[in-house]
Amino acid sequence: MIDLFTKKIKTSYFIRTLYYGAKRMQDKIKYSRGTTIADRGCSRLFKEFVGRDNRIEIGEGSYLVKPRIRIHGDRNTIRIGNKVSIGKGCSIWVEGNGIEVNIGSCTSFTENVHICAQEDGMRIDIGEDCMLSNNIIIRTSDSHPIYDPDTSRRTNPPAPVTIGNHVWIAPHSTIMKGVAVGDGAIIGSHSLVTKNPPPTVYAQAFRPRS
């Protein structure tokens, strides 16, 4: 009698597992309709898509070591150029509609680089031949709105981020919303960048000798 009861519980658990697994897969397909991945490199991705008509483009010769790609929203685009290298523990989160993330050719992420593009119409542009070290965060939003209690107006709107060509970002740096980093700049270790850096004085360091 006890054996029959135990078998019934196990069978019931197995059926529930199959049911909810199939339901999750159905929901994933339903909410990711129209999402396409054009991969001309050698990439292995952890993907989480909730939305419609999103697109990921990965260029020739690029090598991505299992970055976590999370897209929540519609009509978003992630473009990764040719010969881009993205190391372990990196992630690209897109939350909103009509967002663009562009990573230029020959750019490299060492590891644990987090790109977070949030709120409608935002974009993050990273130029060509950039070097991003480890434990770096780049984001377009504070992830939550703050309102003035007197005027009810939002005081922390999102803003796009632009990083030029040949930029070197050292470990444990954070690039916040609205920042534009010029070509050839060096962002030192443990920097918190909330305003545009001054015109680069280190650009010569990245230019080949004549």
Short mmCIF file of C-alpha atoms in Angstrom, two decimals:
data_model
loop_
_atom_site.label_atom_id
_atom_site.label_comp_id
_atom_site.label_asym_id
_atom_site.label_seq_id
_atom_site.Cartn_x
_atom_site.Cartn_y
_atom_site.Cartn_z
CA MET A 1 0.00 0.00 0.00
CA ILE A 2 2.82 2.41 0.93
CA ASP A 3 4.78 1.45 -2.22
CA LEU A 4 1.78 2.22 -4.44
CA PHE A 5 1.29 5.59 -2.73
CA THR A 6 5.00 6.43 -3.17
CA LYS A 7 4.92 5.50 -6.88
CA LYS A 8 1.83 7.67 -7.35
CA ILE A 9 3.60 10.67 -5.81
CA LYS A 10 6.70 10.12 -7.98
CA THR A 11 4.59 9.77 -11.14
CA SER A 12 2.59 12.87 -10.28
CA TYR A 13 5.83 14.85 -9.68
CA PHE A 14 7.25 13.66 -13.01
CA ILE A 15 4.10 14.71 -14.87
CA ARG A 16 4.08 18.14 -13.20
CA THR A 17 7.74 18.64 -14.08
CA LEU A 18 7.05 17.82 -17.73
CA TYR A 19 3.98 20.08 -17.79
CA TYR A 20 5.65 23.14 -16.29
CA GLY A 21 8.78 22.60 -18.37
CA ALA A 22 6.68 22.54 -21.55
CA LYS A 23 4.72 25.60 -20.38
CA ARG A 24 7.91 27.58 -19.78
CA MET A 25 9.17 26.64 -23.23
CA GLN A 26 5.84 27.66 -24.77
CA ASP A 27 5.93 31.01 -22.94
CA LYS A 28 9.52 31.58 -24.06
CA ILE A 29 8.58 31.00 -27.70
CA LYS A 30 5.42 33.09 -27.36
CA TYR A 31 7.15 36.10 -25.85
CA SER A 32 10.24 35.92 -28.08
CA ARG A 33 8.47 35.88 -31.42
CA GLY A 34 10.43 37.58 -34.17
CA THR A 35 13.77 37.59 -32.32
CA THR A 36 16.68 36.69 -34.63
CA ILE A 37 20.37 35.95 -34.11
CA ALA A 38 22.82 36.43 -36.99
CA ASP A 39 26.07 34.87 -35.77
CA ARG A 40 29.04 34.88 -38.13
CA GLY A 41 31.54 34.35 -35.34
CA CYS A 42 32.11 31.56 -32.83
CA SER A 43 29.73 32.28 -29.99
CA ARG A 44 28.02 30.47 -27.16
CA LEU A 45 25.35 32.55 -25.48
CA PHE A 46 23.14 32.32 -22.42
CA LYS A 47 19.94 33.86 -23.76
CA GLU A 48 16.88 35.28 -22.03
CA PHE A 49 14.42 36.92 -24.41
CA VAL A 50 11.07 38.42 -23.46
CA GLY A 51 9.67 40.55 -26.27
CA ARG A 52 9.25 40.76 -30.01
CA ASP A 53 11.26 41.67 -33.09
CA ASN A 54 14.64 41.87 -31.36
CA ARG A 55 17.89 41.21 -33.20
CA ILE A 56 21.45 40.18 -32.31
CA GLU A 57 24.23 40.51 -34.89
CA ILE A 58 27.70 39.02 -34.30
CA GLY A 59 30.45 39.73 -36.81
CA GLU A 60 33.04 37.49 -38.45
CA GLY A 61 35.90 36.23 -36.33
CA SER A 62 34.29 37.25 -33.05
CA TYR A 63 34.65 34.93 -30.07
CA LEU A 64 32.22 35.18 -27.16
CA VAL A 65 32.61 32.98 -24.08
CA LYS A 66 29.05 32.42 -22.91
CA PRO A 67 27.99 36.00 -22.18
CA ARG A 68 24.53 36.38 -20.69
CA ILE A 69 22.33 38.19 -23.19
CA ARG A 70 19.11 39.43 -21.62
CA ILE A 71 16.53 41.29 -23.70
CA HIS A 72 13.22 42.40 -22.18
CA GLY A 73 11.29 44.54 -24.64
CA ASP A 74 10.53 45.01 -28.33
CA ARG A 75 12.52 46.11 -31.39
CA ASN A 76 15.91 46.13 -29.67
CA THR A 77 19.22 45.54 -31.44
CA ILE A 78 22.62 44.31 -30.25
CA ARG A 79 25.42 44.62 -32.84
CA ILE A 80 28.83 43.11 -32.20
CA GLY A 81 31.46 43.85 -34.84
CA ASN A 82 34.15 41.70 -36.41
CA LYS A 83 36.96 40.13 -34.37
CA VAL A 84 35.44 41.09 -31.04
CA SER A 85 36.56 39.10 -28.00
CA ILE A 86 34.29 38.82 -24.96
CA GLY A 87 35.60 36.82 -22.02
CA LYS A 88 33.88 34.87 -19.31
CA GLY A 89 31.33 36.33 -16.93
CA CYS A 90 30.28 39.20 -19.21
CA SER A 91 26.67 40.25 -19.76
CA ILE A 92 24.55 42.52 -21.92
CA TRP A 93 21.16 43.53 -20.54
CA VAL A 94 18.62 45.39 -22.63
CA GLU A 95 15.43 46.46 -20.86
CA GLY A 96 12.99 48.64 -22.80
CA ASN A 97 11.96 49.24 -26.39
CA GLY A 98 13.91 50.50 -29.38
CA ILE A 99 17.29 50.23 -27.64
CA GLU A 100 20.62 49.77 -29.44
CA VAL A 101 23.92 48.36 -28.17
CA ASN A 102 26.83 48.61 -30.62
CA ILE A 103 30.29 47.15 -29.99
CA GLY A 104 32.92 48.05 -32.58
CA SER A 105 35.27 45.67 -34.35
CA CYS A 106 38.47 44.44 -32.68
CA THR A 107 37.24 45.46 -29.22
CA SER A 108 37.95 43.12 -26.30
CA PHE A 109 36.32 42.51 -22.91
CA THR A 110 38.53 40.61 -20.48
CA GLU A 111 35.91 39.31 -18.02
CA ASN A 112 32.95 40.37 -15.87
CA VAL A 113 32.02 43.37 -18.03
CA HIS A 114 28.36 44.33 -17.59
CA ILE A 115 26.58 46.40 -20.26
CA CYS A 116 23.16 47.62 -19.11
CA ALA A 117 21.03 49.60 -21.59
CA GLN A 118 17.72 50.49 -19.98
CA GLU A 119 14.67 52.58 -20.88
CA ASP A 120 13.09 53.26 -24.24
CA GLY A 121 15.21 54.65 -27.05
CA MET A 122 18.53 54.44 -25.19
CA ARG A 123 21.79 53.30 -26.74
CA ILE A 124 25.33 52.34 -25.80
CA ASP A 125 28.02 52.75 -28.46
CA ILE A 126 31.49 51.32 -27.90
CA GLY A 127 34.00 52.11 -30.63
CA GLU A 128 36.58 50.02 -32.43
CA ASP A 129 39.82 48.65 -31.00
CA CYS A 130 38.83 49.33 -27.38
CA MET A 131 40.20 47.38 -24.43
CA LEU A 132 37.93 46.81 -21.45
CA SER A 133 39.55 45.06 -18.53
CA ASN A 134 37.57 43.29 -15.79
CA ASN A 135 34.69 44.15 -13.44
CA ILE A 136 33.46 47.08 -15.51
CA ILE A 137 29.90 48.46 -15.62
CA ILE A 138 28.44 50.65 -18.36
CA ARG A 139 24.82 51.78 -17.96
CA THR A 140 22.26 54.26 -19.31
CA SER A 141 19.99 54.46 -16.27
CA ASP A 142 19.88 54.32 -12.48
CA SER A 143 17.36 51.45 -12.86
CA HIS A 144 14.71 53.37 -10.93
CA PRO A 145 13.16 56.84 -11.31
CA ILE A 146 13.45 59.57 -8.67
CA TYR A 147 10.82 62.29 -8.54
CA ASP A 148 10.91 65.80 -7.08
CA PRO A 149 8.26 65.80 -4.32
CA ASP A 150 7.32 69.42 -5.05
CA THR A 151 6.99 69.27 -8.84
CA SER A 152 6.48 65.53 -9.38
CA ARG A 153 9.03 65.77 -12.19
CA ARG A 154 11.62 63.08 -12.65
CA THR A 155 15.10 64.18 -11.60
CA ASN A 156 17.20 61.31 -12.98
CA PRO A 157 16.27 60.68 -16.62
CA PRO A 158 18.26 58.09 -18.62
CA ALA A 159 20.86 59.11 -21.19
CA PRO A 160 22.92 57.29 -23.84
CA VAL A 161 26.59 56.37 -23.41
CA THR A 162 29.24 56.79 -26.12
CA ILE A 163 32.77 55.42 -25.94
CA GLY A 164 35.10 56.36 -28.80
CA ASN A 165 37.73 54.34 -30.65
CA HIS A 166 40.98 53.05 -29.08
CA VAL A 167 39.73 53.57 -25.51
CA TRP A 168 41.26 51.66 -22.60
CA ILE A 169 39.11 51.13 -19.50
CA ALA A 170 40.97 49.75 -16.49
CA PRO A 171 39.54 47.32 -13.88
CA HIS A 172 36.62 48.10 -11.54
CA SER A 173 35.46 51.17 -13.48
CA THR A 174 31.86 52.33 -13.88
CA ILE A 175 30.66 54.49 -16.78
CA MET A 176 27.31 56.08 -15.96
CA LYS A 177 24.49 57.47 -18.08
CA GLY A 178 25.10 60.40 -20.39
CA VAL A 179 28.88 60.03 -20.54
CA ALA A 180 30.81 60.46 -23.80
CA VAL A 181 34.40 59.19 -23.73
CA GLY A 182 36.59 60.52 -26.54
CA ASP A 183 38.91 58.59 -28.84
CA GLY A 184 42.12 57.34 -27.29
CA ALA A 185 41.11 58.01 -23.69
CA ILE A 186 42.34 56.01 -20.71
CA ILE A 187 39.92 55.46 -17.80
CA GLY A 188 41.96 54.61 -14.72
CA SER A 189 41.30 51.76 -12.32
CA HIS A 190 38.34 52.08 -9.92
CA SER A 191 36.99 55.16 -11.72
CA LEU A 192 33.38 56.29 -11.38
CA VAL A 193 32.69 58.36 -14.50
CA THR A 194 29.56 60.50 -14.28
CA LYS A 195 30.62 63.39 -16.56
CA ASN A 196 32.45 63.64 -19.86
CA PRO A 197 36.22 63.29 -19.32
CA PRO A 198 38.32 66.24 -20.53
CA PRO A 199 39.82 66.11 -24.04
CA THR A 200 42.14 63.14 -24.11
CA VAL A 201 45.80 63.81 -23.54
CA TYR A 202 46.74 60.16 -23.92
CA ALA A 203 45.56 59.60 -27.48
CA GLN A 204 49.17 59.35 -28.73
CA ALA A 205 49.64 56.23 -26.64
CA PHE A 206 47.37 54.30 -29.00
CA ARG A 207 48.78 55.58 -32.27
CA PRO A 208 51.44 53.56 -34.07
CA ARG A 209 54.86 55.11 -34.29
CA SER A 210 55.71 56.65 -37.65
#
